[in-house]
Amino acid sequence: MTGDVDCAGTDANVFINIMGSKGETGRIKLAKSQTFLNKFERGHVDIFQLESMDIGDLSRVIIEHDNRGIGRQGC
């Protein structure tokens, strides 16, 4: 869920890497939300479907963004 406070949303590209005991997905861009056309907006719960090899037991999740998109002037 994107936070529900002023300036919580982002227009940046967001990526996820899911790591497990047998490997990792690698850096995947979260490109198309199944719930909202305009993803990562304030108060939204965005759902993404990913396909991957068997990575085993979950050990770590890294979520990052590239700071692109509309700036945060006034926030």
GROMACS .gro file of C-alpha atoms in nm:
model
   75
    1MET     CA    1   0.000   0.000   0.000
    2THR     CA    2   0.123   0.345  -0.086
    3GLY     CA    3   0.107   0.569   0.220
    4ASP     CA    4  -0.188   0.801   0.277
    5VAL     CA    5   0.001   1.121   0.359
    6ASP     CA    6   0.084   1.429   0.151
    7CYS     CA    7   0.324   1.351  -0.136
    8ALA     CA    8   0.314   0.975  -0.069
    9GLY     CA    9   0.272   0.871  -0.434
   10THR     CA   10   0.543   0.841  -0.697
   11ASP     CA   11   0.573   0.852  -1.075
   12ALA     CA   12   0.916   0.686  -1.057
   13ASN     CA   13   0.981   0.341  -1.202
   14VAL     CA   14   0.958   0.088  -0.918
   15PHE     CA   15   1.145  -0.244  -0.916
   16ILE     CA   16   1.138  -0.559  -0.702
   17ASN     CA   17   1.390  -0.839  -0.651
   18ILE     CA   18   1.268  -1.143  -0.456
   19MET     CA   19   1.541  -1.368  -0.312
   20GLY     CA   20   1.513  -1.720  -0.182
   21SER     CA   21   1.712  -2.027  -0.085
   22LYS     CA   22   1.734  -2.146  -0.450
   23GLY     CA   23   1.795  -1.817  -0.627
   24GLU     CA   24   1.635  -1.484  -0.704
   25THR     CA   25   1.404  -1.325  -0.957
   26GLY     CA   26   1.646  -1.051  -1.053
   27ARG     CA   27   1.535  -0.690  -1.077
   28ILE     CA   28   1.179  -0.676  -1.217
   29LYS     CA   29   1.003  -0.351  -1.308
   30LEU     CA   30   0.655  -0.328  -1.155
   31ALA     CA   31   0.501  -0.206  -1.478
   32LYS     CA   32   0.128  -0.283  -1.479
   33SER     CA   33  -0.090  -0.273  -1.170
   34GLN     CA   34  -0.391  -0.506  -1.182
   35THR     CA   35  -0.587  -0.265  -0.963
   36PHE     CA   36  -0.512   0.089  -1.086
   37LEU     CA   37  -0.422   0.242  -1.422
   38ASN     CA   38  -0.208   0.508  -1.247
   39LYS     CA   39   0.000   0.301  -1.005
   40PHE     CA   40   0.170   0.405  -0.679
   41GLU     CA   41  -0.068   0.689  -0.597
   42ARG     CA   42  -0.146   0.803  -0.244
   43GLY     CA   43  -0.355   0.548  -0.052
   44HIS     CA   44  -0.361   0.288  -0.334
   45VAL     CA   45  -0.312  -0.085  -0.298
   46ASP     CA   46  -0.154  -0.196  -0.625
   47ILE     CA   47  -0.142  -0.566  -0.717
   48PHE     CA   48   0.115  -0.705  -0.962
   49GLN     CA   49   0.142  -1.056  -1.107
   50LEU     CA   50   0.495  -1.192  -1.147
   51GLU     CA   51   0.620  -1.519  -1.293
   52SER     CA   52   0.946  -1.672  -1.180
   53MET     CA   53   1.140  -1.993  -1.144
   54ASP     CA   54   1.124  -2.166  -0.806
   55ILE     CA   55   1.335  -1.947  -0.577
   56GLY     CA   56   1.281  -2.167  -0.271
   57ASP     CA   57   1.208  -2.031   0.075
   58LEU     CA   58   1.177  -1.654   0.082
   59SER     CA   59   1.476  -1.483   0.241
   60ARG     CA   60   1.473  -1.121   0.126
   61VAL     CA   61   1.276  -0.870  -0.081
   62ILE     CA   62   1.431  -0.553  -0.222
   63ILE     CA   63   1.206  -0.275  -0.352
   64GLU     CA   64   1.364   0.030  -0.514
   65HIS     CA   65   1.284   0.316  -0.750
   66ASP     CA   66   1.479   0.532  -0.993
   67ASN     CA   67   1.367   0.883  -0.882
   68ARG     CA   68   1.222   0.955  -1.227
   69GLY     CA   69   0.893   1.125  -1.292
   70ILE     CA   70   0.737   1.442  -1.168
   71GLY     CA   71   0.944   1.616  -0.900
   72ARG     CA   72   0.834   1.667  -0.544
   73GLN     CA   73   0.851   2.047  -0.527
   74GLY     CA   74   0.647   2.175  -0.235
   75CYS     CA   75   0.645   1.844  -0.049
   0.00000   0.00000   0.00000
